Amino acid sequence: MAFELLLGNDRLKQNLVQSLAKGHISHFYLLSGPEGSGKHTLARLLAAAILCREPDAPCLHCQACRKVMSGMHPDFITVDDPEKKTVTVDLIRRARADMYVQPNESDYKIYLFPRAQDMGLPGQNALLKVLEEPPKYGVFLLLTDNPEKLLPTVRSRCTELRLQALPQKLLLEQLARDFPQAQPEDLTAAAARSAGFLGQARKLLEEGTTLMPGTEGFLQAFSARDPLGLVRTLVPLEKSKRDALIPLLDQWLELLESALACRSGVQALSPHARALAQSCTADRLFQGVQSLRKARLYADSNVSPAAICGYLEWALR
């Protein structure tokens, strides 16, 4: 059964398979769980299972399944505009109108809302109109990391599928397969910081070993208390744009905060943070964290990059 592609969540998968085998397909599913919990994976598998016509749906081999998994099925429609912070009421109204057009290739027409929590009250009320009287072929998949942001009247009409954290053993085994070059302590730290959610752990491991240009020089100068090295790192950044400087400050701050936590006995994910924790005192790290937080505040307050870099040259010397 292809639902095994979703790790863990055995009870949820078992109930879903049994329900689908009996032909019980809800018009509205609410898939809830934190970022990285597997909501998008489950949504694709559920859509494939509904649109697949093979006995052991989803088979993932038929044309319908392949189209769903690749995002190309005309009856599996995503309702979102990633360039906007919210899911606008106009998007929902267009989806509502399109719902009453018959499916193109299948017996069902599925609408995926990947950011259901970002629908405002007007949008949710617009959605309620179709939730109250959906066409028999209509299915809505609402994905959210916070069900409480949805109206009770919306939630009450949905079959909720709540994704759970993975057991640590299962999570570590999968991470070891995904990151064969990672050190065991990195995998353990990522599993702990992710609260058991695979997507978050993968993101932590991917980001933990990637240094932005300028970070390595900063770490070396900071840990060695090398004022000249700090100047060499910061002076070229004085002419950078604020939007380019902010992510760099964020990475420096995250590394120093992780190193400070490591000094207190918390596992650090990044080997660079662990190295900092070994080479710097807690006082030195605390000073660096405070200075970088102030620099980050200056950046948000439209202080020029030249002034921010000048401040850091003085504060971190």
GROMACS .gro file of N, CA and C in nm, residues 215-282:
model
  204
  215THR      N    1   3.064   3.386   0.646
  215THR     CA    2   3.043   3.329   0.779
  215THR      C    3   3.169   3.261   0.832
  216GLU      N    4   3.238   3.188   0.747
  216GLU     CA    5   3.358   3.118   0.795
  216GLU      C    6   3.462   3.216   0.847
  217GLY      N    7   3.482   3.326   0.773
  217GLY     CA    8   3.578   3.428   0.818
  217GLY      C    9   3.534   3.491   0.949
  218PHE      N   10   3.404   3.516   0.963
  218PHE     CA   11   3.352   3.573   1.087
  218PHE      C   12   3.376   3.479   1.204
  219LEU      N   13   3.347   3.349   1.186
  219LEU     CA   14   3.363   3.253   1.295
  219LEU      C   15   3.509   3.243   1.338
  220GLN      N   16   3.598   3.240   1.241
  220GLN     CA   17   3.741   3.230   1.275
  220GLN      C   18   3.787   3.353   1.352
  221ALA      N   19   3.748   3.472   1.307
  221ALA     CA   20   3.791   3.595   1.372
  221ALA      C   21   3.727   3.608   1.511
  222PHE      N   22   3.600   3.571   1.521
  222PHE     CA   23   3.531   3.583   1.650
  222PHE      C   24   3.592   3.490   1.753
  223SER      N   25   3.611   3.364   1.716
  223SER     CA   26   3.662   3.267   1.813
  223SER      C   27   3.807   3.296   1.851
  224ALA      N   28   3.884   3.356   1.760
  224ALA     CA   29   4.025   3.389   1.788
  224ALA      C   30   4.042   3.526   1.851
  225ARG      N   31   3.932   3.597   1.871
  225ARG     CA   32   3.938   3.737   1.921
  225ARG      C   33   4.035   3.818   1.836
  226ASP      N   34   4.013   3.811   1.705
  226ASP     CA   35   4.103   3.874   1.609
  226ASP      C   36   4.035   3.999   1.552
  227PRO      N   37   4.059   4.117   1.607
  227PRO     CA   38   3.993   4.240   1.559
  227PRO      C   39   4.022   4.268   1.412
  228LEU      N   40   4.146   4.241   1.368
  228LEU     CA   41   4.179   4.265   1.229
  228LEU      C   42   4.102   4.170   1.137
  229GLY      N   43   4.086   4.046   1.180
  229GLY     CA   44   4.007   3.950   1.101
  229GLY      C   45   3.861   3.992   1.090
  230LEU      N   46   3.807   4.047   1.200
  230LEU     CA   47   3.669   4.097   1.196
  230LEU      C   48   3.656   4.212   1.097
  231VAL      N   49   3.756   4.302   1.098
  231VAL     CA   50   3.752   4.415   1.004
  231VAL      C   51   3.756   4.363   0.861
  232ARG      N   52   3.843   4.264   0.834
  232ARG     CA   53   3.853   4.209   0.698
  232ARG      C   54   3.721   4.147   0.654
  233THR      N   55   3.648   4.090   0.748
  233THR     CA   56   3.518   4.029   0.715
  233THR      C   57   3.409   4.132   0.697
  234LEU      N   58   3.407   4.234   0.783
  234LEU     CA   59   3.295   4.327   0.786
  234LEU      C   60   3.307   4.443   0.687
  235VAL      N   61   3.430   4.490   0.661
  235VAL     CA   62   3.445   4.605   0.572
  235VAL      C   63   3.384   4.581   0.433
  236PRO      N   64   3.407   4.462   0.369
  236PRO     CA   65   3.344   4.441   0.238
  236PRO      C   66   3.192   4.440   0.243
  237LEU      N   67   3.136   4.413   0.362
  237LEU     CA   68   2.990   4.407   0.373
  237LEU      C   69   2.927   4.545   0.390
  238GLU      N   70   3.008   4.646   0.414
  238GLU     CA   71   2.955   4.780   0.434
  238GLU      C   72   2.884   4.833   0.310
  239LYS      N   73   2.922   4.783   0.193
  239LYS     CA   74   2.861   4.829   0.068
  239LYS      C   75   2.748   4.737   0.021
  240SER      N   76   2.719   4.635   0.099
  240SER     CA   77   2.612   4.542   0.059
  240SER      C   78   2.475   4.603   0.085
  241LYS      N   79   2.374   4.543   0.026
  241LYS     CA   80   2.237   4.588   0.049
  241LYS      C   81   2.186   4.527   0.179
  242ARG      N   82   2.092   4.596   0.240
  242ARG     CA   83   2.040   4.550   0.369
  242ARG      C   84   1.977   4.410   0.357
  243ASP      N   85   1.909   4.384   0.245
  243ASP     CA   86   1.844   4.254   0.226
  243ASP      C   87   1.946   4.141   0.215
  244ALA      N   88   2.068   4.174   0.174
  244ALA     CA   89   2.174   4.072   0.168
  244ALA      C   90   2.243   4.056   0.302
  245LEU      N   91   2.250   4.162   0.380
  245LEU     CA   92   2.318   4.158   0.509
  245LEU      C   93   2.234   4.085   0.615
  246ILE      N   94   2.104   4.103   0.612
  246ILE     CA   95   2.017   4.047   0.716
  246ILE      C   96   2.028   3.894   0.727
  247PRO      N   97   2.021   3.816   0.616
  247PRO     CA   98   2.036   3.671   0.631
  247PRO      C   99   2.172   3.631   0.689
  248LEU      N  100   2.276   3.708   0.658
  248LEU     CA  101   2.408   3.679   0.712
  248LEU      C  102   2.411   3.702   0.863
  249LEU      N  103   2.352   3.813   0.908
  249LEU     CA  104   2.343   3.840   1.051
  249LEU      C  105   2.263   3.731   1.121
  250ASP      N  106   2.156   3.685   1.057
  250ASP     CA  107   2.072   3.580   1.115
  250ASP      C  108   2.151   3.451   1.134
  251GLN      N  109   2.234   3.416   1.035
  251GLN     CA  110   2.312   3.293   1.047
  251GLN      C  111   2.417   3.306   1.157
  252TRP      N  112   2.484   3.421   1.164
  252TRP     CA  113   2.582   3.442   1.270
  252TRP      C  114   2.516   3.433   1.407
  253LEU      N  115   2.401   3.496   1.420
  253LEU     CA  116   2.330   3.496   1.548
  253LEU      C  117   2.287   3.355   1.587
  254GLU      N  118   2.234   3.280   1.490
  254GLU     CA  119   2.189   3.143   1.519
  254GLU      C  120   2.306   3.056   1.563
  255LEU      N  121   2.422   3.071   1.500
  255LEU     CA  122   2.538   2.990   1.536
  255LEU      C  123   2.587   3.024   1.676
  256LEU      N  124   2.591   3.152   1.709
  256LEU     CA  125   2.637   3.190   1.843
  256LEU      C  126   2.537   3.149   1.951
  257GLU      N  127   2.408   3.160   1.920
  257GLU     CA  128   2.306   3.116   2.016
  257GLU      C  129   2.314   2.965   2.037
  258SER      N  130   2.338   2.890   1.930
  258SER     CA  131   2.351   2.744   1.942
  258SER      C  132   2.474   2.708   2.023
  259ALA      N  133   2.584   2.781   2.000
  259ALA     CA  134   2.707   2.755   2.075
  259ALA      C  135   2.688   2.786   2.223
  260LEU      N  136   2.617   2.894   2.254
  260LEU     CA  137   2.591   2.930   2.393
  260LEU      C  138   2.504   2.824   2.460
  261ALA      N  139   2.403   2.775   2.387
  261ALA     CA  140   2.319   2.667   2.442
  261ALA      C  141   2.401   2.541   2.463
  262CYS      N  142   2.494   2.515   2.371
  262CYS     CA  143   2.580   2.397   2.383
  262CYS      C  144   2.665   2.405   2.510
  263ARG      N  145   2.712   2.526   2.545
  263ARG     CA  146   2.789   2.544   2.668
  263ARG      C  147   2.706   2.509   2.791
  264SER      N  148   2.573   2.514   2.775
  264SER     CA  149   2.483   2.483   2.886
  264SER      C  150   2.438   2.338   2.886
  265GLY      N  151   2.490   2.260   2.792
  265GLY     CA  152   2.458   2.118   2.788
  265GLY      C  153   2.357   2.077   2.685
  266VAL      N  154   2.307   2.173   2.605
  266VAL     CA  155   2.211   2.141   2.498
  266VAL      C  156   2.289   2.098   2.374
  267GLN      N  157   2.242   1.990   2.310
  267GLN     CA  158   2.310   1.942   2.189
  267GLN      C  159   2.300   2.045   2.078
  268ALA      N  160   2.414   2.079   2.018
  268ALA     CA  161   2.415   2.171   1.904
  268ALA      C  162   2.415   2.091   1.775
  269LEU      N  163   2.331   2.131   1.681
  269LEU     CA  164   2.321   2.060   1.555
  269LEU      C  165   2.442   2.086   1.466
  270SER      N  166   2.483   2.212   1.459
  270SER     CA  167   2.590   2.249   1.366
  270SER      C  168   2.728   2.218   1.423
  271PRO      N  169   2.815   2.153   1.346
  271PRO     CA  170   2.953   2.133   1.392
  271PRO      C  171   3.025   2.265   1.414
  272HIS      N  172   2.986   2.368   1.340
  272HIS     CA  173   3.047   2.500   1.358
  272HIS      C  174   3.009   2.558   1.495
  273ALA      N  175   2.885   2.535   1.537
  273ALA     CA  176   2.843   2.581   1.668
  273ALA      C  177   2.915   2.504   1.778
  274ARG      N  178   2.934   2.375   1.758
  274ARG     CA  179   3.006   2.295   1.858
  274ARG      C  180   3.151   2.342   1.870
  275ALA      N  181   3.213   2.374   1.755
  275ALA     CA  182   3.350   2.425   1.759
  275ALA      C  183   3.358   2.559   1.832
  276LEU      N  184   3.259   2.645   1.809
  276LEU     CA  185   3.255   2.773   1.880
  276LEU      C  186   3.242   2.752   2.031
  277ALA      N  187   3.158   2.657   2.069
  277ALA     CA  188   3.136   2.630   2.211
  277ALA      C  189   3.265   2.584   2.279
  278GLN      N  190   3.349   2.515   2.205
  278GLN     CA  191   3.475   2.468   2.261
  278GLN      C  192   3.581   2.578   2.268
  279SER      N  193   3.577   2.671   2.174
  279SER     CA  194   3.683   2.772   2.166
  279SER      C  195   3.651   2.902   2.238
  280CYS      N  196   3.523   2.926   2.272
  280CYS     CA  197   3.483   3.053   2.333
  280CYS      C  198   3.421   3.030   2.470
  281THR      N  199   3.442   3.125   2.559
  281THR     CA  200   3.377   3.120   2.689
  281THR      C  201   3.230   3.158   2.675
  282ALA      N  202   3.153   3.124   2.777
  282ALA     CA  203   3.011   3.161   2.776
  282ALA      C  204   2.994   3.313   2.773
   0.00000   0.00000   0.00000
